[in-house]
Coordinates of C-alpha atoms and ligand atoms in Angstrom, one line a residue:
M1 CA -0.4 -0.5 0.0
W2 CA 2.9 2.2 1.0
R3 CA 4.9 1.8 -2.1
R4 CA 1.9 2.0 -4.4
Q5 CA 1.4 5.5 -2.4
H6 CA 4.7 6.7 -3.1
A7 CA 5.0 5.3 -6.6
L8 CA 1.6 8.0 -7.5
L9 CA 3.4 10.8 -5.6
R10 CA 6.5 10.0 -7.8
R11 CA 4.1 10.5 -10.6
I12 CA 2.4 13.8 -9.7
S13 CA 5.7 15.1 -8.8
L14 CA 6.7 14.7 -12.7
L15 CA 4.0 16.4 -13.9
K16 CA 4.2 20.1 -15.1
P17 CA 1.6 22.4 -13.5
P18 CA -1.1 24.0 -16.1
A19 CA 1.2 27.4 -16.0
A20 CA 4.1 25.6 -17.1
T21 CA 2.4 24.0 -20.1
G22 CA 0.4 27.4 -21.1
I23 CA -2.2 25.0 -22.6
G24 CA -4.1 24.8 -19.5
C25 CA -3.1 20.9 -18.8
Y26 CA -0.8 18.7 -17.6
Y27 CA 2.2 16.3 -19.0
A28 CA 4.0 14.3 -18.1
T29 CA 7.8 14.6 -18.8
E30 CA 11.0 12.7 -19.1
P31 CA 13.0 12.8 -15.5
E32 CA 15.8 14.9 -16.5
G33 CA 19.4 12.8 -16.6
R34 CA 17.2 9.9 -18.1
K35 CA 17.0 8.9 -21.8
P36 CA 13.6 8.2 -23.6
K37 CA 13.9 4.6 -24.0
T38 CA 13.6 4.7 -28.2
A39 CA 15.1 7.6 -30.1
P40 CA 13.2 9.7 -32.4
L41 CA 12.3 8.2 -35.8
Q42 CA 14.3 11.0 -36.9
S43 CA 17.7 10.2 -35.0
R44 CA 17.7 7.0 -35.9
G45 CA 19.3 5.2 -38.5
M46 CA 17.5 3.1 -41.0
V47 CA 17.6 -0.2 -42.6
D48 CA 16.4 -0.2 -45.3
R49 CA 18.9 -3.2 -46.5
F50 CA 18.9 -6.6 -45.3
R51 CA 19.8 -9.7 -45.9
L52 CA 17.0 -12.8 -44.3
R53 CA 17.6 -17.1 -44.7
A54 CA 13.9 -18.4 -44.1
K55 CA 12.7 -22.2 -43.8
G56 CA 9.4 -23.6 -43.9
G57 CA 8.5 -25.8 -41.5
D58 CA 9.1 -29.5 -42.3
G59 CA 6.3 -32.2 -42.8
G60 CA 5.2 -34.0 -40.1
N61 CA 5.8 -37.7 -39.9
G62 CA 2.5 -40.7 -40.5
C63 CA 1.9 -43.0 -38.4
I64 CA 2.4 -46.8 -39.1
S65 CA -0.4 -48.4 -37.3
L66 CA -2.9 -51.5 -37.5
R67 CA -6.0 -51.7 -36.0
R68 CA -7.2 -55.4 -35.1
S69 CA -10.4 -56.4 -33.9
R70 CA -11.8 -59.7 -33.5
S71 CA -13.5 -59.8 -36.5
D72 CA -10.5 -58.9 -38.1
R73 CA -7.5 -60.6 -36.8
Q74 CA -5.2 -59.4 -40.1
G75 CA -5.6 -55.5 -38.8
K76 CA -6.4 -52.7 -40.6
P77 CA -4.4 -49.4 -41.2
D78 CA -5.0 -47.0 -39.7
G79 CA -2.5 -44.7 -39.0
G80 CA -2.5 -41.0 -39.6
N81 CA -1.0 -38.5 -42.1
G82 CA 1.5 -35.6 -40.8
G83 CA 0.9 -32.4 -41.0
R84 CA 2.0 -30.2 -43.7
G85 CA 5.1 -27.7 -42.1
G86 CA 4.4 -24.1 -41.4
D87 CA 5.0 -21.3 -44.2
V88 CA 7.3 -18.5 -43.9
I89 CA 5.2 -15.0 -45.3
L90 CA 6.4 -11.7 -45.9
E91 CA 3.6 -9.5 -44.9
C92 CA 3.4 -5.6 -46.6
S93 CA 2.7 -3.1 -44.0
R94 CA 2.1 0.8 -43.7
S95 CA 2.5 -0.1 -40.2
V96 CA 6.5 -0.4 -40.5
W97 CA 8.7 1.6 -42.2
D98 CA 12.2 -0.4 -42.1
F99 CA 13.5 -4.3 -41.8
S100 CA 14.8 -2.6 -38.4
G101 CA 12.1 -5.4 -36.6
L102 CA 13.1 -8.5 -38.5
Q103 CA 15.5 -11.2 -38.0
H104 CA 18.1 -12.7 -40.0
H105 CA 17.4 -16.3 -39.5
M106 CA 13.3 -17.1 -39.8
K107 CA 11.7 -20.6 -40.0
A108 CA 8.4 -21.9 -39.5
S109 CA 7.0 -24.5 -37.8
R110 CA 7.4 -28.3 -38.0
G111 CA 3.9 -30.1 -39.0
A112 CA 2.7 -32.7 -36.4
N113 CA 3.2 -36.3 -36.8
G114 CA 0.4 -38.3 -37.4
I115 CA -1.1 -40.8 -35.0
S116 CA -3.0 -44.0 -34.8
K117 CA -7.2 -44.0 -35.4
N118 CA -7.1 -42.1 -38.6
Q119 CA -5.5 -39.1 -37.0
I120 CA -3.8 -36.7 -38.8
G121 CA -1.6 -34.5 -37.1
T122 CA -2.1 -30.6 -37.0
R123 CA -0.1 -28.3 -39.4
G124 CA 2.7 -26.2 -38.4
S125 CA 2.0 -22.5 -37.9
D126 CA 3.0 -20.0 -40.4
K127 CA 6.1 -17.4 -39.3
I128 CA 4.5 -13.5 -40.7
A129 CA 6.7 -11.4 -40.8
Q130 CA 6.3 -7.2 -41.6
V131 CA 7.3 -5.3 -44.2
P132 CA 7.1 -1.5 -45.5
V133 CA 5.3 -0.7 -48.6
G134 CA 7.8 -0.9 -51.9
T135 CA 10.0 -3.8 -50.6
V136 CA 12.0 -5.2 -53.4
I137 CA 12.9 -9.1 -52.8
H138 CA 16.5 -10.2 -54.4
L139 CA 17.0 -13.8 -54.4
V140 CA 20.0 -15.8 -53.5
E141 CA 19.8 -19.2 -52.4
G142 CA 16.3 -21.2 -52.8
E143 CA 12.6 -21.0 -54.9
Q144 CA 11.2 -17.9 -56.2
P145 CA 8.6 -16.6 -53.8
S146 CA 5.3 -16.7 -54.6
L147 CA 2.5 -14.4 -53.6
S148 CA -0.2 -16.2 -51.6
V149 CA -4.0 -14.2 -51.3
N150 CA -4.4 -12.9 -48.3
K151 CA -7.2 -14.8 -47.2
A152 CA -7.2 -18.3 -45.8
T153 CA -7.1 -20.3 -49.1
R154 CA -8.8 -23.8 -47.4
A155 CA -10.6 -22.1 -45.4
L156 CA -12.7 -25.4 -44.8
D157 CA -10.2 -27.9 -44.5
P158 CA -8.9 -28.5 -40.6
W159 CA -5.7 -29.5 -42.5
D160 CA -4.4 -26.2 -43.7
I161 CA -5.9 -24.0 -41.1
P162 CA -2.7 -23.7 -38.8
D163 CA -3.3 -24.6 -34.6
A164 CA -7.3 -25.4 -35.7
V165 CA -9.4 -26.2 -32.7
E166 CA -10.8 -28.8 -31.6
H167 CA -14.5 -27.4 -32.2
S168 CA -13.6 -27.9 -36.0
P169 CA -17.3 -27.4 -38.4
F170 CA -16.4 -31.2 -39.7
S171 CA -16.3 -32.2 -36.4
S172 CA -19.4 -31.6 -35.9
S173 CA -22.5 -34.3 -36.0
R174 CA -24.8 -31.9 -38.2
I175 CA -22.5 -32.4 -41.2
G176 CA -23.6 -35.1 -43.2
N177 CA -21.2 -38.1 -45.2
K178 CA -21.6 -36.3 -48.6
M179 CA -19.7 -33.3 -46.8
M180 CA -17.5 -35.5 -45.0
K181 CA -16.8 -37.0 -47.9
G182 CA -14.3 -34.8 -49.6
L183 CA -12.8 -33.6 -46.3
D184 CA -10.5 -35.8 -43.8
S185 CA -12.7 -35.0 -40.3
S186 CA -9.9 -36.2 -38.5
R187 CA -7.8 -33.2 -40.2
S188 CA -7.5 -31.3 -37.2
S189 CA -5.0 -30.6 -34.4
Q190 CA -6.6 -31.7 -32.1
H191 CA -6.5 -35.2 -33.8
I192 CA -10.8 -35.4 -34.2
S193 CA -11.2 -38.8 -34.9
S194 CA -13.4 -39.9 -38.2
K195 CA -14.4 -42.7 -37.1
K196 CA -16.1 -41.0 -34.4
N197 CA -18.2 -38.8 -36.4
T198 CA -19.3 -41.3 -38.6
A199 CA -20.8 -42.9 -34.8
E200 CA -22.5 -40.0 -33.6
N201 CA -23.9 -39.6 -37.1
D202 CA -25.1 -42.9 -36.6
R203 CA -26.4 -42.7 -33.1
E204 CA -28.4 -39.9 -34.3
R205 CA -30.1 -41.8 -36.5
G206 CA -31.0 -44.2 -33.8
N207 CA -28.7 -46.9 -35.6
R208 CA -26.9 -49.0 -32.7
N209 CA -24.6 -50.6 -35.3
H210 CA -23.1 -47.9 -36.8
R211 CA -20.0 -49.6 -38.3
E212 CA -22.8 -51.8 -41.2
K213 CA -23.6 -48.5 -42.1
E214 CA -20.1 -46.6 -42.3
P215 CA -20.1 -44.9 -45.2
C216 CA -17.1 -47.2 -47.5
Y217 CA -14.2 -44.8 -48.1
M218 CA -11.2 -45.5 -50.4
T219 CA -8.1 -44.1 -50.1
E220 CA -7.1 -43.1 -53.1
F221 CA -3.7 -41.2 -54.4
V222 CA -3.6 -38.8 -56.8
R223 CA -0.5 -36.6 -58.3
T224 CA -0.9 -33.4 -58.1
E225 CA 1.3 -30.4 -59.6
D226 CA 2.4 -27.7 -57.5
Y227 CA 2.2 -23.6 -58.9
D228 CA 5.8 -24.2 -59.7
G229 CA 5.6 -27.8 -61.7
T230 CA 6.9 -30.0 -58.7
S231 CA 4.1 -33.0 -58.4
Y232 CA 3.3 -34.3 -55.1
P233 CA 0.9 -36.8 -54.0
R234 CA -2.4 -35.9 -52.7
Q235 CA -4.9 -38.4 -50.7
V236 CA -8.3 -38.1 -52.0
R237 CA -11.3 -39.7 -49.8
V238 CA -13.8 -41.8 -52.4
D239 CA -16.8 -42.7 -51.4
E240 CA -17.6 -46.0 -53.5
N241 CA -21.3 -45.3 -52.2
D242 CA -21.7 -42.4 -53.0
Q243 CA -19.8 -42.0 -57.3
S244 CA -20.3 -37.9 -57.9
D245 CA -16.6 -37.2 -57.5
D246 CA -16.9 -33.8 -59.2
E247 CA -17.8 -31.7 -55.7
D248 CA -14.5 -33.3 -54.1
D249 CA -12.4 -32.1 -57.4
E250 CA -14.5 -28.8 -57.4
F251 CA -13.2 -28.4 -53.9
W252 CA -9.1 -29.0 -54.2
E253 CA -9.1 -27.1 -57.3
D254 CA -10.5 -24.0 -55.2
D255 CA -7.3 -24.6 -53.0
E256 CA -5.2 -24.0 -55.4
E257 CA -5.6 -20.0 -55.5
E258 CA -2.4 -18.8 -55.2
L259 CA -1.5 -16.4 -57.7
D260 CA 0.4 -16.1 -60.5
M261 CA 3.7 -14.3 -59.7
E262 CA 2.1 -11.3 -62.5
E263 CA 4.2 -8.6 -60.6
V264 CA 7.1 -10.2 -60.3
T265 CA 9.6 -8.4 -62.6
E266 CA 13.4 -10.5 -63.2
E267 CA 16.2 -8.2 -64.5
K268 CA 19.1 -9.7 -66.2
E269 CA 21.8 -11.0 -63.1
E270 CA 23.9 -8.2 -62.8
E271 CA 25.6 -10.9 -60.7
E272 CA 26.4 -14.6 -60.1
D273 CA 24.4 -15.9 -57.8
V274 CA 21.7 -12.9 -57.0
R275 CA 18.3 -12.7 -59.4
Y276 CA 17.5 -9.3 -58.5
S277 CA 14.2 -7.9 -58.1
V278 CA 12.4 -11.2 -58.2
A279 CA 9.2 -9.6 -56.7
E280 CA 7.9 -6.8 -54.7
M281 CA 5.5 -5.7 -52.4
T282 CA 3.5 -2.7 -52.9
K283 CA 0.3 -2.9 -51.3
P284 CA -0.8 -2.9 -47.7
G285 CA -1.5 -6.3 -47.2
Q286 CA 0.2 -8.3 -50.3
R287 CA 1.1 -11.3 -48.6
L288 CA 4.2 -13.2 -50.1
I289 CA 5.3 -17.1 -49.3
I290 CA 9.0 -17.2 -49.1
A291 CA 10.0 -20.6 -47.7
R292 CA 7.5 -23.2 -48.1
G293 CA 6.4 -25.8 -45.5
G294 CA 7.1 -29.1 -46.7
E295 CA 4.1 -32.0 -47.0
G296 CA 3.5 -34.0 -44.3
G297 CA 4.1 -38.0 -44.6
L298 CA 1.3 -40.7 -45.4
G299 CA 0.3 -42.9 -42.6
N300 CA -0.4 -46.4 -43.6
A301 CA -3.9 -45.4 -43.5
C302 CA -3.3 -44.2 -47.2
I303 CA -1.2 -46.5 -48.2
L304 CA -3.3 -48.8 -50.4
K305 CA -3.9 -52.0 -48.1
E306 CA -2.4 -54.3 -50.3
M307 CA 0.8 -52.7 -49.8
W308 CA 0.5 -53.0 -46.3
L309 CA 0.3 -56.8 -46.2
S310 CA 2.5 -57.3 -48.9
K311 CA 5.1 -55.6 -46.8
A312 CA 8.1 -57.6 -47.4
H313 CA 9.3 -55.6 -50.8
K314 CA 7.4 -52.8 -49.7
E315 CA 8.7 -51.3 -46.2
E316 CA 11.8 -49.1 -47.6
E317 CA 9.3 -47.7 -49.7
M318 CA 6.8 -47.5 -46.6
A319 CA 9.4 -45.9 -44.8
S320 CA 10.5 -43.2 -47.1
L321 CA 5.9 -42.2 -47.8
S322 CA 5.9 -41.9 -44.1
T323 CA 8.4 -39.2 -43.5
G324 CA 7.4 -35.6 -43.7
H325 CA 9.1 -33.5 -46.8
P326 CA 11.6 -30.6 -45.2
G327 CA 10.6 -27.0 -46.0
T328 CA 12.1 -25.2 -48.3
E329 CA 14.8 -23.1 -47.9
T330 CA 15.3 -19.3 -49.3
Y331 CA 18.2 -17.2 -48.8
L332 CA 17.2 -13.5 -49.4
I333 CA 18.0 -9.7 -50.1
L334 CA 15.1 -7.1 -49.2
E335 CA 15.3 -3.6 -50.5
L336 CA 13.3 -0.5 -49.2
K337 CA 12.8 1.7 -52.6
S338 CA 9.6 4.1 -50.8
I339 CA 7.4 4.8 -53.2
A340 CA 6.8 8.4 -54.1
D341 CA 5.9 10.8 -57.0
V342 CA 8.4 13.4 -56.8
G343 CA 11.9 12.9 -55.4
L344 CA 13.4 15.7 -53.9
V345 CA 17.2 15.2 -54.7
G346 CA 20.2 18.2 -54.0
M347 CA 23.1 19.3 -51.6
P348 CA 23.6 18.9 -48.5
N349 CA 21.8 22.1 -46.6
A350 CA 20.0 23.1 -49.7
G351 CA 17.2 23.5 -48.1
K352 CA 14.9 19.7 -49.1
S353 CA 13.9 19.0 -45.6
T354 CA 12.4 22.2 -45.0
L355 CA 11.4 22.6 -48.4
L356 CA 8.9 18.8 -48.0
S357 CA 7.8 20.3 -44.8
A358 CA 6.5 23.6 -46.5
L359 CA 4.6 21.5 -49.3
S360 CA 3.2 19.2 -46.7
R361 CA 2.2 18.3 -43.4
A362 CA 5.6 16.4 -42.8
C363 CA 8.0 17.4 -40.3
P364 CA 11.6 16.4 -41.1
E365 CA 14.2 17.4 -38.7
I366 CA 15.8 20.5 -40.1
A367 CA 19.1 21.9 -39.2
D368 CA 21.6 24.0 -40.3
Y369 CA 24.3 21.6 -40.5
A370 CA 24.9 19.3 -43.5
F371 CA 23.9 15.6 -43.2
T372 CA 20.5 16.4 -40.5
T373 CA 19.0 14.1 -42.8
L374 CA 20.0 10.2 -42.4
R375 CA 16.8 8.9 -43.8
P376 CA 14.4 9.0 -46.6
N377 CA 10.8 11.2 -45.3
I378 CA 7.8 11.0 -47.4
G379 CA 5.3 13.8 -47.1
S380 CA 1.8 13.7 -49.2
L381 CA 1.1 16.9 -51.3
T382 CA -2.7 17.3 -51.5
Y383 CA -4.6 19.3 -54.1
E384 CA -8.0 21.5 -53.6
D385 CA -9.6 18.7 -56.0
Y386 CA -8.0 15.7 -53.5
F387 CA -5.4 15.0 -55.6
S388 CA -2.5 13.9 -54.1
V389 CA 1.7 13.6 -54.9
K390 CA 4.1 11.4 -52.4
V391 CA 6.9 13.4 -52.2
A392 CA 10.1 12.0 -51.1
D393 CA 13.2 14.1 -49.3
I394 CA 16.1 11.8 -49.4
P395 CA 19.3 12.5 -47.7
G396 CA 22.2 15.4 -49.1
L397 CA 24.1 14.4 -51.9
I398 CA 27.3 15.3 -52.6
K399 CA 30.5 15.4 -55.7
G400 CA 31.7 11.6 -55.7
A401 CA 28.3 9.9 -53.9
H402 CA 28.8 7.1 -56.7
E403 CA 33.0 6.8 -54.4
N404 CA 30.8 6.2 -51.3
R405 CA 31.8 9.8 -49.8
G406 CA 28.9 11.2 -47.7
L407 CA 26.2 9.2 -47.0
G408 CA 26.9 7.5 -50.9
H409 CA 24.0 7.0 -53.1
A410 CA 22.6 4.0 -51.7
F411 CA 19.8 6.5 -50.8
L412 CA 18.8 6.8 -54.5
R413 CA 17.0 3.8 -55.0
H414 CA 14.4 5.3 -52.9
I415 CA 13.7 7.6 -56.1
E416 CA 14.2 5.1 -58.0
R417 CA 10.5 5.0 -58.3
T418 CA 9.4 8.5 -58.7
K419 CA 7.9 10.1 -61.3
V420 CA 8.9 13.7 -61.3
L421 CA 12.6 14.8 -59.3
A422 CA 13.1 18.1 -58.4
Y423 CA 16.5 19.0 -57.9
V424 CA 16.7 21.9 -54.8
L425 CA 19.7 24.0 -55.2
D426 CA 21.1 26.2 -53.0
L427 CA 21.2 29.7 -53.9
A428 CA 23.1 31.2 -51.1
A429 CA 25.8 28.6 -50.7
T430 CA 28.7 30.9 -52.6
L431 CA 26.7 34.2 -50.9
N432 CA 28.3 36.3 -48.0
G433 CA 31.4 34.6 -47.2
R434 CA 30.2 30.6 -48.2
K435 CA 32.8 28.8 -49.3
G436 CA 30.1 26.5 -50.9
V437 CA 29.2 25.2 -54.7
P438 CA 27.6 27.6 -57.0
P439 CA 23.9 26.9 -57.7
W440 CA 25.0 25.1 -61.3
E441 CA 27.5 23.7 -60.6
Q442 CA 25.6 21.7 -57.5
L443 CA 23.6 21.0 -60.0
R444 CA 25.7 19.1 -62.7
D445 CA 27.0 17.6 -59.6
L446 CA 24.1 16.0 -58.9
V447 CA 22.7 15.3 -62.6
V448 CA 26.3 13.3 -63.1
E449 CA 26.0 11.5 -59.6
L450 CA 22.1 10.2 -60.1
E451 CA 24.1 9.2 -63.5
H452 CA 26.2 7.1 -62.0
Y453 CA 23.5 5.1 -60.2
Q454 CA 21.2 4.6 -63.0
E455 CA 21.9 5.4 -66.5
G456 CA 19.1 7.2 -67.8
L457 CA 17.2 8.6 -64.1
T458 CA 18.1 12.2 -65.4
K459 CA 15.5 11.8 -68.0
R460 CA 12.6 11.6 -66.0
P461 CA 10.3 15.0 -65.8
S462 CA 12.4 17.4 -63.6
L463 CA 12.1 20.9 -62.4
I464 CA 14.5 23.4 -60.6
V465 CA 13.9 24.2 -57.2
A466 CA 15.9 27.6 -56.7
N467 CA 15.8 28.1 -53.0
K468 CA 16.7 30.9 -50.2
I469 CA 15.5 33.8 -52.8
D470 CA 15.6 35.4 -49.3
E471 CA 19.3 35.6 -48.4
E472 CA 21.2 38.5 -49.9
G473 CA 22.6 38.6 -53.4
A474 CA 20.2 35.6 -54.3
D475 CA 18.0 37.4 -56.9
E476 CA 21.8 37.9 -59.2
M477 CA 22.6 33.9 -59.0
Y478 CA 18.8 33.0 -59.6
E479 CA 19.6 35.8 -62.4
E480 CA 22.7 33.8 -63.3
L481 CA 21.1 30.5 -63.2
K482 CA 18.3 31.1 -65.6
K483 CA 21.3 32.3 -68.1
R484 CA 23.7 28.9 -67.3
V485 CA 20.4 26.6 -67.4
Q486 CA 17.8 25.9 -70.2
G487 CA 15.0 23.9 -71.2
V488 CA 13.9 23.0 -67.7
P489 CA 11.5 25.4 -65.7
M490 CA 12.6 26.8 -62.9
F491 CA 11.4 28.0 -59.8
P492 CA 12.6 30.5 -57.3
I493 CA 11.6 29.6 -53.6
C494 CA 11.9 31.2 -50.1
A495 CA 11.6 27.9 -48.4
I496 CA 11.4 29.0 -44.8
L497 CA 9.3 31.6 -45.3
Q498 CA 6.9 29.3 -47.9
E499 CA 7.4 32.2 -50.9
G500 CA 7.1 30.8 -54.0
V501 CA 6.0 27.2 -52.6
P502 CA 1.9 27.6 -54.1
D503 CA 3.4 28.2 -57.7
L504 CA 6.0 25.5 -57.1
R505 CA 3.2 23.2 -56.5
V506 CA 1.3 23.5 -59.3
G507 CA 4.6 23.5 -61.3
L508 CA 4.8 19.5 -59.9
R509 CA 1.2 18.9 -60.9
D510 CA 1.9 20.0 -64.5
L511 CA 4.9 18.4 -64.3
M512 CA 3.0 14.9 -63.5
D513 CA 0.2 15.5 -66.3
A514 CA 2.4 17.0 -68.6
S515 CA 2.0 14.4 -72.0
D516 CA 6.7 15.3 -73.0
P517 CA 7.8 16.7 -70.3
Q518 CA 12.1 16.5 -70.3
G519 CA 15.0 15.4 -67.9
I520 CA 17.9 17.4 -67.8
E521 CA 20.8 17.2 -70.0
L522 CA 24.0 17.6 -68.9
S523 CA 25.1 19.4 -72.2
K524 CA 22.2 22.4 -71.6
I525 CA 24.3 23.3 -68.3
V526 CA 26.9 25.7 -68.8
V527 CA 29.6 25.5 -65.7
D528 CA 32.7 27.9 -66.0
Ligands
GTP1 N1 17.5 31.6 -45.1 C1 17.2 30.9 -45.7 N2 17.0 29.4 -45.2 C2 17.0 28.1 -45.5 C3 15.8 28.2 -46.4 N3 15.5 27.3 -46.6 C4 16.1 26.4 -45.9 N4 17.1 27.0 -45.1 C5 18.0 26.7 -43.9 O1 18.6 25.8 -44.0 C6 19.2 24.9 -43.4 C7 19.7 23.2 -44.1 O2 18.6 23.2 -44.4 P1 17.6 21.9 -44.5 O3 15.7 21.9 -44.8 O4 17.8 20.8 -43.5 O5 18.6 21.2 -45.6 P2 18.2 19.9 -45.8 O6 18.5 19.8 -47.6 O7 17.5 19.2 -46.1 O8 20.0 19.2 -45.0 P3 20.1 18.0 -44.7 O9 19.8 16.9 -44.1 O10 21.9 18.0 -44.5 O11 20.7 17.2 -46.7 C8 18.7 25.0 -42.0 O12 19.2 25.8 -41.1 C9 17.1 25.7 -43.0 O13 16.7 27.1 -42.3 C10 15.5 29.5 -46.6 O14 14.5 29.3 -47.4 N5 16.2 30.7 -46.8

């Protein structure tokens, strides 16, 4: 009790009075000398490239078991199949910014082993990792990731529902035999026995001798081709008393809802092993299976009776069939390429972050020293007609960035997808005794660096933002810049006072809508 009161008093002592806050309410402050647990987003480095090894869960082993009775001395095979291993899935989400929350090794759970009385092992749980929108996947080793539909594809099949509960809809006695035909009711995490359900059905009908009324199930194997062409055996149960198999087939066909990778873009292999850009994750909620769980091994209930009876020759074969398949393994490189319409490029201190905050509601860190921006910032610029444009501000580029000077040019990947480039030039870099670079040289260096990063990048629709027009002597500098650079729209602005920003907004919109806009050519920049 005393401790609780003490803690309460301590908390109250951390509250500032209304007079101090000026907004008429109390708020808690961190005690002096103690740092907050997590640094603000802006001061944290960005993990935008990540190496990931993933392994799907192994399939559970099938069970070899015989059920003997007085009437059947030889025994009837009743070993259940092993459960399928879980998949490793990447999910595209707006709630994550980079890859800092990921683990380098990810493994999904193994499927459970089958057991006697036709009880099938549960499916291993999937491992799901969230990645930011704009993630590009490069494949180093393993099979190509495949897009997965966001909804449960086999919603009605407990075999494939990770950690399915005992109260599966199929364990209900209301389900008739016809429904049961296509679905092995024993496929649930808690090993529900199909025999038991049948008995329950029969009991409901008032038939005590339910064994005689049992539907006559035959187990058949069908070779099925997977999305990638690999074939595997699939168990299909056929009721000999009911010949209408069409519904069953349809049911299984519905399972194959995995989409072809239409969006996958394969580029030329630049290096020997890495296959670049095998998949992109651009829509929130989109899912990608990067490692598949192995199929479960077959229980002897699925293996034809003759095969079981003549076990002298088939033991080895059975052992291999009953062993669960291992899950697939992949080794990937994840890269984040932000998705924005306009990219702001400029030298450090040119005023890119200030401009972004003037154009949108983004609040990037602004300071009068170089390389304040350590990670890309994205703001949304909305027009009166609700047309919205995403603007990306990336860390400053300096001459020689392609040789890893400054922050290097790795951040340029964040403007790779932009439609329009806005070159932010500092008109005051050489004014008032500053030892900077004149704006036209800034422009030339930026163009050279962009071309070093990716040939043809500067051919994108571009405009020039001549910032800091409020500084003394900036007007003359702007006039000089206009003489030295031609063929590109130019906007003199003062980002800090938001002067010229409305015109720039219109200019950006025009450039987005223009039919044949032009990029910047190095030959059209006159430098001493
Ligand atoms: N006089 C004047 N100063 C400006 C203007 N715009 C930005 N600044 C100042 O320029 C300095 C750099 O601004 P930032 O927005 O941080 O520049 P940046 O290009 O994002 O810099 P990095 O993060 O290093 O890439 C800050 O001190 C700003 O206050 C302007 O229009 N006029």
